[in-house]
Coordinates of C-alpha atoms and ligand atoms in Angstrom, one line a residue:
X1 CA 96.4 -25.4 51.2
X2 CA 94.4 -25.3 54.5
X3 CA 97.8 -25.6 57.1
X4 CA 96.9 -23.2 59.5
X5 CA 95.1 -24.3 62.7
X6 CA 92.5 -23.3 64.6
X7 CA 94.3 -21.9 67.6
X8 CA 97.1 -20.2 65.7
X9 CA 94.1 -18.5 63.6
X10 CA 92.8 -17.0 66.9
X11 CA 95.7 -15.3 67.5
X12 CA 95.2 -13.1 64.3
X13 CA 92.8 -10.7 62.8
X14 CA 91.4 -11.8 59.8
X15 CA 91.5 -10.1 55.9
X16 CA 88.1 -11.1 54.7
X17 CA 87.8 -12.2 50.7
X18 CA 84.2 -12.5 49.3
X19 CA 83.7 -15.1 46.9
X20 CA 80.7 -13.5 45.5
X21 CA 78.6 -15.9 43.2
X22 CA 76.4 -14.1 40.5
X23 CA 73.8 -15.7 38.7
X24 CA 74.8 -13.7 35.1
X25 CA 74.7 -15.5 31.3
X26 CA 77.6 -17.1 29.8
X27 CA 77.5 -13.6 27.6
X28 CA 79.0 -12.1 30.9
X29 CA 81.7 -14.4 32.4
X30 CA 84.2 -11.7 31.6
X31 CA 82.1 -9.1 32.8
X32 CA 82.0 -11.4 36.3
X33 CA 85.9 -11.3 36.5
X34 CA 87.5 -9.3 39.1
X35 CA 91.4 -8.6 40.1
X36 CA 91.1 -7.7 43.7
X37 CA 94.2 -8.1 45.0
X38 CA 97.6 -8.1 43.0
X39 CA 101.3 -7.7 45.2
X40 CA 104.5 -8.9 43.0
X41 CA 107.5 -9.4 45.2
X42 CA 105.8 -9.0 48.1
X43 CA 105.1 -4.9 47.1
X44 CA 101.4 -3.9 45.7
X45 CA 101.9 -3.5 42.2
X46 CA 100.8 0.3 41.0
X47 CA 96.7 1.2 40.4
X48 CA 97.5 1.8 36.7
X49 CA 99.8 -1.5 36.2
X50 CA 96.6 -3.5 37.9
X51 CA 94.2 -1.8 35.3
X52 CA 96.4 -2.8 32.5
X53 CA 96.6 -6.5 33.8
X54 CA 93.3 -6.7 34.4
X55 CA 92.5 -5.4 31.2
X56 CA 94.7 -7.8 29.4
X57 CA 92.7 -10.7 31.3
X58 CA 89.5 -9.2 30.0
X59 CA 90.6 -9.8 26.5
X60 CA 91.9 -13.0 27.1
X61 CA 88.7 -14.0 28.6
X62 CA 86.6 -12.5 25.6
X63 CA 89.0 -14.7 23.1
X64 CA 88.5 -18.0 25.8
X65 CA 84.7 -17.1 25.5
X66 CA 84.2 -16.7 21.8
X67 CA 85.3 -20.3 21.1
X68 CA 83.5 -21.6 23.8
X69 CA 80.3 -20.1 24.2
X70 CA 77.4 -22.7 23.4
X71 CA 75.2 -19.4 22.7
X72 CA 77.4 -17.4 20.9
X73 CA 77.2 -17.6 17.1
X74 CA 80.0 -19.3 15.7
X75 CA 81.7 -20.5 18.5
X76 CA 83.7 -23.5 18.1
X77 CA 80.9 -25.6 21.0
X78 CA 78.0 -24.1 18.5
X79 CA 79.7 -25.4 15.7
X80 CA 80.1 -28.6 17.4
X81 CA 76.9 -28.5 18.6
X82 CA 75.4 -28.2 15.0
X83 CA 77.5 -30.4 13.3
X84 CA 76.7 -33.9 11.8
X85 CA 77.7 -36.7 13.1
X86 CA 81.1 -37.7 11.9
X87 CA 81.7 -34.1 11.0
X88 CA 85.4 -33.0 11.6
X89 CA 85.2 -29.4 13.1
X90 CA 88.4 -27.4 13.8
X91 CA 88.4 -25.9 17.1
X92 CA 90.6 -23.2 18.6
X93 CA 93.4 -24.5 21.3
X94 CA 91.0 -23.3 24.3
X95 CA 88.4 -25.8 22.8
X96 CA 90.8 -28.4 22.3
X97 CA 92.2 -27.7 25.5
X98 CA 89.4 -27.3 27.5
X99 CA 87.7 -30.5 26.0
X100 CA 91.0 -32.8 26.5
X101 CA 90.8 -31.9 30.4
X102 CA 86.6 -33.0 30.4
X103 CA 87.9 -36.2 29.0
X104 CA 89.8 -37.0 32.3
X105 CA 87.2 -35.0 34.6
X106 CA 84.5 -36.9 32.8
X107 CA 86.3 -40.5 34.0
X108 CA 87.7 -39.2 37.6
X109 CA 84.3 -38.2 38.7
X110 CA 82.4 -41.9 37.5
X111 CA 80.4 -39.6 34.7
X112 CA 78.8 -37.4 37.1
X113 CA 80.7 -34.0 35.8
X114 CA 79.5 -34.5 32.2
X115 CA 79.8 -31.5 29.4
X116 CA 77.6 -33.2 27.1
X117 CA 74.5 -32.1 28.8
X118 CA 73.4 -29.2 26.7
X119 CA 70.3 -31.1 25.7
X120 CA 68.9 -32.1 29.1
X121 CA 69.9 -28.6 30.5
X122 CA 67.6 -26.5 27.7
X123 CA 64.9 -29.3 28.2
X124 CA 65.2 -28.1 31.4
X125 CA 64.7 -24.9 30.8
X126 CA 68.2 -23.7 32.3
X127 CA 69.9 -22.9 29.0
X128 CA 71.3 -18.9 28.3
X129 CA 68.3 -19.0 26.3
X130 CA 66.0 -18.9 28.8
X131 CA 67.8 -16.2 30.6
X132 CA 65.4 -13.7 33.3
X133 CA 63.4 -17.1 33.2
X134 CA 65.1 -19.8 35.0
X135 CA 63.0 -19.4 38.4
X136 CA 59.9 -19.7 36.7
X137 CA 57.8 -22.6 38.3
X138 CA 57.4 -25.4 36.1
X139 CA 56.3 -29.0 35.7
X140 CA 58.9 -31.8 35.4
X141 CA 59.0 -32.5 31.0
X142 CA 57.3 -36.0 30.1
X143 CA 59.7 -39.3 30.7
X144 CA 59.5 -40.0 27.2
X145 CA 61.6 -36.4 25.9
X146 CA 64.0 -36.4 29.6
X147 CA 65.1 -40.1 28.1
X148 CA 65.3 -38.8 24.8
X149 CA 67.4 -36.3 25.8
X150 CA 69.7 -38.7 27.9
X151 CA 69.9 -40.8 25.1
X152 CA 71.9 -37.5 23.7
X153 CA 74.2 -36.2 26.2
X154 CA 76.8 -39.3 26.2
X155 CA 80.5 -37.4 26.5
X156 CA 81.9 -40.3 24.8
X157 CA 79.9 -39.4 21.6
X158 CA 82.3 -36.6 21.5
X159 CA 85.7 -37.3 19.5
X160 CA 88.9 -35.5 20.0
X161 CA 91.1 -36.1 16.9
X162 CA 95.1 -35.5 17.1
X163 CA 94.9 -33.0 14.3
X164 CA 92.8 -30.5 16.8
X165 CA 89.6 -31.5 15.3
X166 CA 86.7 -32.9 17.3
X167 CA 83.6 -35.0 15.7
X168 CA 80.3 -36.4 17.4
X169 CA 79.2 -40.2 16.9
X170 CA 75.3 -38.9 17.0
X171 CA 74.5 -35.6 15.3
X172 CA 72.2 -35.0 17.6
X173 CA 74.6 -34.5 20.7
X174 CA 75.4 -31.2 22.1
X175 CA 78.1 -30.2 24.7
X176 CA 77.9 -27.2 27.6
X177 CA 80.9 -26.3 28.9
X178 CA 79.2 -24.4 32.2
X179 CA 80.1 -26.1 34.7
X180 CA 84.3 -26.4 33.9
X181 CA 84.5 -22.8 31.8
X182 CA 84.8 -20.5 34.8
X183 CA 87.2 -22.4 36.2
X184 CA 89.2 -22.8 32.9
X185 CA 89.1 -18.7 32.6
X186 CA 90.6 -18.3 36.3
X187 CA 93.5 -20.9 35.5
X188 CA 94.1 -18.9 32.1
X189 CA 93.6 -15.1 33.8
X190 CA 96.1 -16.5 36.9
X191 CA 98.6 -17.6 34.2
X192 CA 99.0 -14.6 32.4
X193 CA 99.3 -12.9 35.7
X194 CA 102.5 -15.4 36.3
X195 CA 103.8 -14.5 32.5
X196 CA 103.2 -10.6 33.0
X197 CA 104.8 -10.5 36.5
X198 CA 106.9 -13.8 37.1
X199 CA 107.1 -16.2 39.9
X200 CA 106.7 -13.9 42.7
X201 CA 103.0 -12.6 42.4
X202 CA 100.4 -12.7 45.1
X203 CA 96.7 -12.1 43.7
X204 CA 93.4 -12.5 44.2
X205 CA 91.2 -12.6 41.2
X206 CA 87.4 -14.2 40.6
X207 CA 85.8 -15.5 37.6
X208 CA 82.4 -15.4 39.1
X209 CA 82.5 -18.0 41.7
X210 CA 85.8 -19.2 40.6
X211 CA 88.6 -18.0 42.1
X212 CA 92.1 -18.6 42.4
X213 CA 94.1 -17.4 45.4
X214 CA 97.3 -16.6 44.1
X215 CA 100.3 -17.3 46.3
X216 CA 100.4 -16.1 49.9
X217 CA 97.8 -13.5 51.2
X218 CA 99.8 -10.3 51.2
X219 CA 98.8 -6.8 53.1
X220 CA 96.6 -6.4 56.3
X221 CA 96.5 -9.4 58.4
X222 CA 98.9 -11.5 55.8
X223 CA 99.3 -14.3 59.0
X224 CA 95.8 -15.6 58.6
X225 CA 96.3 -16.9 55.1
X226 CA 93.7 -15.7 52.2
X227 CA 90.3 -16.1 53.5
X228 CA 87.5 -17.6 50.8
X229 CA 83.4 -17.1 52.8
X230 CA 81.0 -19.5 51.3
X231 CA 77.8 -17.9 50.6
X232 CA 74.9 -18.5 52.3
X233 CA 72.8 -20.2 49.5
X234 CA 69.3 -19.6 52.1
X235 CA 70.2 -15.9 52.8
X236 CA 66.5 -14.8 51.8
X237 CA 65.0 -16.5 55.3
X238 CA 67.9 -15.6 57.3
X239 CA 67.8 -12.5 58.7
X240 CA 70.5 -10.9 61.1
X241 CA 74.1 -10.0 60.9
X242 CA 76.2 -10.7 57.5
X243 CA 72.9 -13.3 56.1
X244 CA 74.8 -13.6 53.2
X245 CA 77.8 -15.3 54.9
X246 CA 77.9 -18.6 55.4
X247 CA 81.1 -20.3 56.2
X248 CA 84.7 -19.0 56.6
X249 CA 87.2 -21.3 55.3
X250 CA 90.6 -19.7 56.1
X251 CA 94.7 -20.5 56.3
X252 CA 94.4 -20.7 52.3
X253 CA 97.3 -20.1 50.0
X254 CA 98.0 -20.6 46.6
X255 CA 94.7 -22.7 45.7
X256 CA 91.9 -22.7 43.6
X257 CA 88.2 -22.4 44.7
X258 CA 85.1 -22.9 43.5
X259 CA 81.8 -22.9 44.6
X260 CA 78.6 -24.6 43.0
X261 CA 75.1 -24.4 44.8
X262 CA 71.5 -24.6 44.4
X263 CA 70.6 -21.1 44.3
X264 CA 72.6 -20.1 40.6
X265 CA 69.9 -20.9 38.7
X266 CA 66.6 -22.9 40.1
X267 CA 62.9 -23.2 40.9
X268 CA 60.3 -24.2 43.4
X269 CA 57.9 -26.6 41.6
X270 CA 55.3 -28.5 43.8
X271 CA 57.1 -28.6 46.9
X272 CA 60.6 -29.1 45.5
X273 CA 64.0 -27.3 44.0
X274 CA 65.0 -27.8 40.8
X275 CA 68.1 -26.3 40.1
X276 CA 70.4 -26.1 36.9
X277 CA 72.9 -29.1 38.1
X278 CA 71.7 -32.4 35.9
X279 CA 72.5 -35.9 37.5
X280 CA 73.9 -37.4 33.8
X281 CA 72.5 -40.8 35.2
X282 CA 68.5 -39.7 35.7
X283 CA 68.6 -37.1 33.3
X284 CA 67.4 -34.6 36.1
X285 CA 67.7 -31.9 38.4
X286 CA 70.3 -33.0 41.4
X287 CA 68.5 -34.4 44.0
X288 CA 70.9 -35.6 46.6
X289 CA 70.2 -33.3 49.3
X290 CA 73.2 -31.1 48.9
X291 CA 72.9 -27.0 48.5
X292 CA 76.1 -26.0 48.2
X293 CA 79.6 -27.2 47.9
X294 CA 83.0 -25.7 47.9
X295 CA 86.0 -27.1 46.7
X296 CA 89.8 -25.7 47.3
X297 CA 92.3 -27.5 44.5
X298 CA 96.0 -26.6 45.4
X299 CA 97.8 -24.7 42.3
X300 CA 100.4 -27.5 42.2
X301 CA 97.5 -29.5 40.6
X302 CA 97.7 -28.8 37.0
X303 CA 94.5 -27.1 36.0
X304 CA 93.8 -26.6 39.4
X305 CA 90.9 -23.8 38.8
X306 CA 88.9 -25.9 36.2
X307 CA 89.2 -28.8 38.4
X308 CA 88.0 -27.1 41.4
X309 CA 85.4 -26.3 39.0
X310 CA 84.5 -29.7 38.1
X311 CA 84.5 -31.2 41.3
X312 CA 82.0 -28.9 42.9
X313 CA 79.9 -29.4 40.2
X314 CA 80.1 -33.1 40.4
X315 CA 79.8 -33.9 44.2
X316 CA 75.9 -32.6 43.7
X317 CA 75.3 -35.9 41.3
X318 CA 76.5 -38.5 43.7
X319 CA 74.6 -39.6 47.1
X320 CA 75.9 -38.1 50.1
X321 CA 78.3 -40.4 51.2
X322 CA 79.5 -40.8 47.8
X323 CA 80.2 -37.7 47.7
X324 CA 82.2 -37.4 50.7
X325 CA 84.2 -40.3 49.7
X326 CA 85.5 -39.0 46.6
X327 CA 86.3 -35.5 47.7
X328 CA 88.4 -37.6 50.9
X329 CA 89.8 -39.6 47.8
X330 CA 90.9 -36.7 46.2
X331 CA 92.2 -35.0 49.4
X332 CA 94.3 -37.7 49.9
X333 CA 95.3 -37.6 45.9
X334 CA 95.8 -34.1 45.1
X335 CA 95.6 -32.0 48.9
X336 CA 91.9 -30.7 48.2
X337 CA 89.6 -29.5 50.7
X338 CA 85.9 -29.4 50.6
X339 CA 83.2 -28.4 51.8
X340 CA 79.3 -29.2 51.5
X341 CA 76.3 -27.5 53.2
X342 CA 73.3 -29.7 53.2
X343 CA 69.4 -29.5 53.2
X344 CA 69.2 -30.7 57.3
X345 CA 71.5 -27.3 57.0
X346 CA 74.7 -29.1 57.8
X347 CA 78.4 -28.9 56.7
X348 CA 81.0 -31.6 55.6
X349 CA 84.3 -30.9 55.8
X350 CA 86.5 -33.0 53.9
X351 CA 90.3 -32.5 53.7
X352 CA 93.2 -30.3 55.2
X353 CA 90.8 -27.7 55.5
X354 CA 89.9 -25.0 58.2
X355 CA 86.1 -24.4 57.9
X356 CA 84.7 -22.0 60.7
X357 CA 80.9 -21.1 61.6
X358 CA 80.1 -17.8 61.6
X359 CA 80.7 -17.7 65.0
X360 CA 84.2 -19.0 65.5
X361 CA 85.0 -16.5 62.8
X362 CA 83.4 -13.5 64.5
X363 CA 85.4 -14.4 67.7
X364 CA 88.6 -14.5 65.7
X365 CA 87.8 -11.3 63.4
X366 CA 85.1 -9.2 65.4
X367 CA 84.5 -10.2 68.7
X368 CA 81.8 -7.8 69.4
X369 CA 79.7 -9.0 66.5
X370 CA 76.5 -10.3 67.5
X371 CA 76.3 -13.3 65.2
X372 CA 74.6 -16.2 65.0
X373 CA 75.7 -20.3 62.9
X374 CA 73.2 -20.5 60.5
X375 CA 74.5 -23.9 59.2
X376 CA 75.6 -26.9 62.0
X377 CA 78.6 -28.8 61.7
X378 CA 78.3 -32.9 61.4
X379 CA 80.6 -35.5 61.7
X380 CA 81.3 -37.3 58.0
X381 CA 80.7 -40.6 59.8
X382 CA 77.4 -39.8 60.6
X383 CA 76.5 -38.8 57.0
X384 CA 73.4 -40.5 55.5
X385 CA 72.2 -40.8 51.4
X386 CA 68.5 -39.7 53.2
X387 CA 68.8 -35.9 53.8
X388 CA 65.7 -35.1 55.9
X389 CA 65.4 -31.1 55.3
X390 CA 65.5 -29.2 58.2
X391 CA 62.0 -26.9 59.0
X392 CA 64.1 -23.9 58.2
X393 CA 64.8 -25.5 54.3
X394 CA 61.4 -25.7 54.0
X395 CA 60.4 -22.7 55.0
X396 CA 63.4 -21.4 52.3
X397 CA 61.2 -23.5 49.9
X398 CA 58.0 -22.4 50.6
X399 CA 59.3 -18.5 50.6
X400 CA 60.7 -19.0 47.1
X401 CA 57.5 -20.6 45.7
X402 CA 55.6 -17.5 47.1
X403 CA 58.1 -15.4 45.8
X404 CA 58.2 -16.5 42.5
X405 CA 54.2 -17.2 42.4
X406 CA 53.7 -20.7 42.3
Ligands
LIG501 P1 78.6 -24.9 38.2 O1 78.0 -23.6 38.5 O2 80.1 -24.8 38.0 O3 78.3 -25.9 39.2 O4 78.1 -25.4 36.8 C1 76.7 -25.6 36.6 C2 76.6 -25.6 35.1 O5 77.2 -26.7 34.5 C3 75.1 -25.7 34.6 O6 74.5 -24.4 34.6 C4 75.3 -26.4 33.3 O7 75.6 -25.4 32.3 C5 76.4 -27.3 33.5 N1 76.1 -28.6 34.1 C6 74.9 -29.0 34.6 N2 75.0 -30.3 35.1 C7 76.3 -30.7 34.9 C8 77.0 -31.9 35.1 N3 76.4 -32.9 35.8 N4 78.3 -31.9 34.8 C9 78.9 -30.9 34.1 N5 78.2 -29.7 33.9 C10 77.0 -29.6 34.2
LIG502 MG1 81.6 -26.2 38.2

């Protein structure tokens, strides 16, 4: 949770945590996990006791992967995904488990976090499939085949029996767990941390750009609380001091974060980003004028890392404003924060939440850093549906169309 001010903060020098976001397959999420930090009872727990931990994560991951891997041969999702409709296929518990929880993210976010998108993502060329592809310019498909598709990817096509099967009304509906499964593998990796080492463990560890933030920051600089940066999703037309930093959002303790954004896999086409977020009610690429959002779930939540998840991938398919409503819904509901950059290059921040520029951080970490805000913050009242994109996003756009030779 966010508690600590901004003038305490000052009075402290900061422990810096990078939330690094990697654009690998969904053959890698293992290979994207990291255990960076790991204290039990307030001591740092032995190099060689870490390496076994993490290694015991690792293989946990690879068993949470294997059932739900839409690309992976016999998975339970591909067998889902095959099956007829009405077919009864037994799934492992992640599956069951995993699916259960999309029921109830599926409602909570109005249908706009939906994991029954596989068809409209690989007719969008975003799909593991077309992996070393995905920023390949490329025209929009025809309506006829994006309706088609949307005709497929209803959730509620997807039946969860009480004897751990699941069934499809339509055969020809097929389920991607992307957008909740990295979340899901940092709630499991931080549980077996708390089995292996009991109540008292501090840790940091990433699934990709999930990461939970296990108890209190421990070690240099404990006082300031962990400390999650939010990329810079524009870093390629920002030159200058720590580009790749966008946001500091400090104070945290035991919470989950995630981070969803534009840049993970996308392309320029005729002016415009495309990126591998589908609004479930067009049946196309987001386009609500949002690049990035960040989402802090405290660990009190159940789930709190595949929520986290969920959420940030949601707030991309709602306007603006609705957006900002339902993260200050859930802030009141379950203590998250949130925070979302936006194409005028703007920041939200919604919830108990300490966000800093670049510069407020610098003065609190690094006062002699010559830094400048890349991003402005704006007031959530002032918000508007209409995001007008700032010069410097269409310079971003124009760079990456060059760049990738459109
Ligand atoms: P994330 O990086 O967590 O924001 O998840 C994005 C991934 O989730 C995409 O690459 C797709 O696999 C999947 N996805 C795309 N659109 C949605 C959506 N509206 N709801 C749920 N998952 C989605
Ligand atoms: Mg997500």
């Amino acid at each position: 949770m966010c508690r600590m001010n901004r003038a305490a903060a000052c009075l402290v020098l900061a422990a810096v945590f990078f939330l690094t976001a990697c654009a690998a397959s969904q053959a890698e999420y293992y290979v994207g996990f990291s255990l960076s930090s790991l204290y039990v009872g307030g001591e740092a727990v032995s190099v060689r006791e870490r390496a076994a931990a993490s290694s015991a994560i690792a293989d946990l991951l690879h068993e949470i992967e294997s059932q739900i891997g839409a690309d992976r041969e016999d998975s339970d999702v591909a067998r889902i995904n095959a099956a007829d409709a009405g077919e009864r296929i037994a799934v492992g518990e992640h599956t069951y488990a995993i699916l259960t929880l999309c029921k109830e993210l599926f409602e909570e976010t109005g249908e706009a976090f939906s994991p029954a998108l596989y068809n409209l993502s690989e007719l969008w060329g975003f799909t593991p499939d077309f992996e070393g592809q995905y920023s390949v310019p490329r025209a929009e498909p025809p309506e006829n085949q994006i309706a088609a598709a949307v005709a497929l990817s209803d959730f509620d096509d997807i039946i969860l029996h009480e004897d751990g099967t699941v069934s499809k009304r339509q055969a020809g509906v097929r389920i991607d767990l992307g957008g909740v499964a990295k979340g899901y593998m940092s709630d499991a990796a931080a549980q077996l941390l708390a089995e292996r080492f009991g109540d008292s463990v501090d840790a940091i560890l990433s699934v990709m750009s999930n990461s939970v933030l296990m108890g209190h920051k421990r070690g240099s600089n404990a006082s300031l609380g962990y400390t999650a940066t939010i990329e810079n999703p524009r870093a390629v037309v920002t030159a200058g001091s720590g580009a790749s930093q966008g946001l500091f959002v400090i104070g945290l303790s035991d919470v989950a974060v995630s981070t969803s954004a534009d840049t993970y896999r996308s392309y320029v086409y005729d002016g415009r980003i495309y990126s591998h977020i589908i609004d479930p009610a067009t049946g196309k690429p987001s386009a609500n004028g949002v690049i990035s959002i960040m989402v802090t779930v405290p660990r009190t939540a159940s789930n709190a890392g595949a929520r986290a998840d969920a959420y940030s991938t949601a707030g991309f398919c709602m306007p603006l404003t609705d957006a900002l409503a339902f993260y200050a819904s859930l802030a009141e509901e379950r203590g998250i924060g949130a925070v979302v950059i936006t194409a005028d290059w703007s920041y939200y921040v919604v919830g108990d939440c300490t966000a800093l520029n670049r510069t407020e951080y610098a003065a609190l970490v690094s006062p002699d850093t010559v830094i400048e805000d890349i991003f402005e913050r704006a007031e959530i009242a002032d918000a508007r549906d209409e995001v007008v994109a700032d010069a410097r996003e269409e310079e971003y756009i124009r760079f990456v169309a060059e760049r990738s030779g459109e």
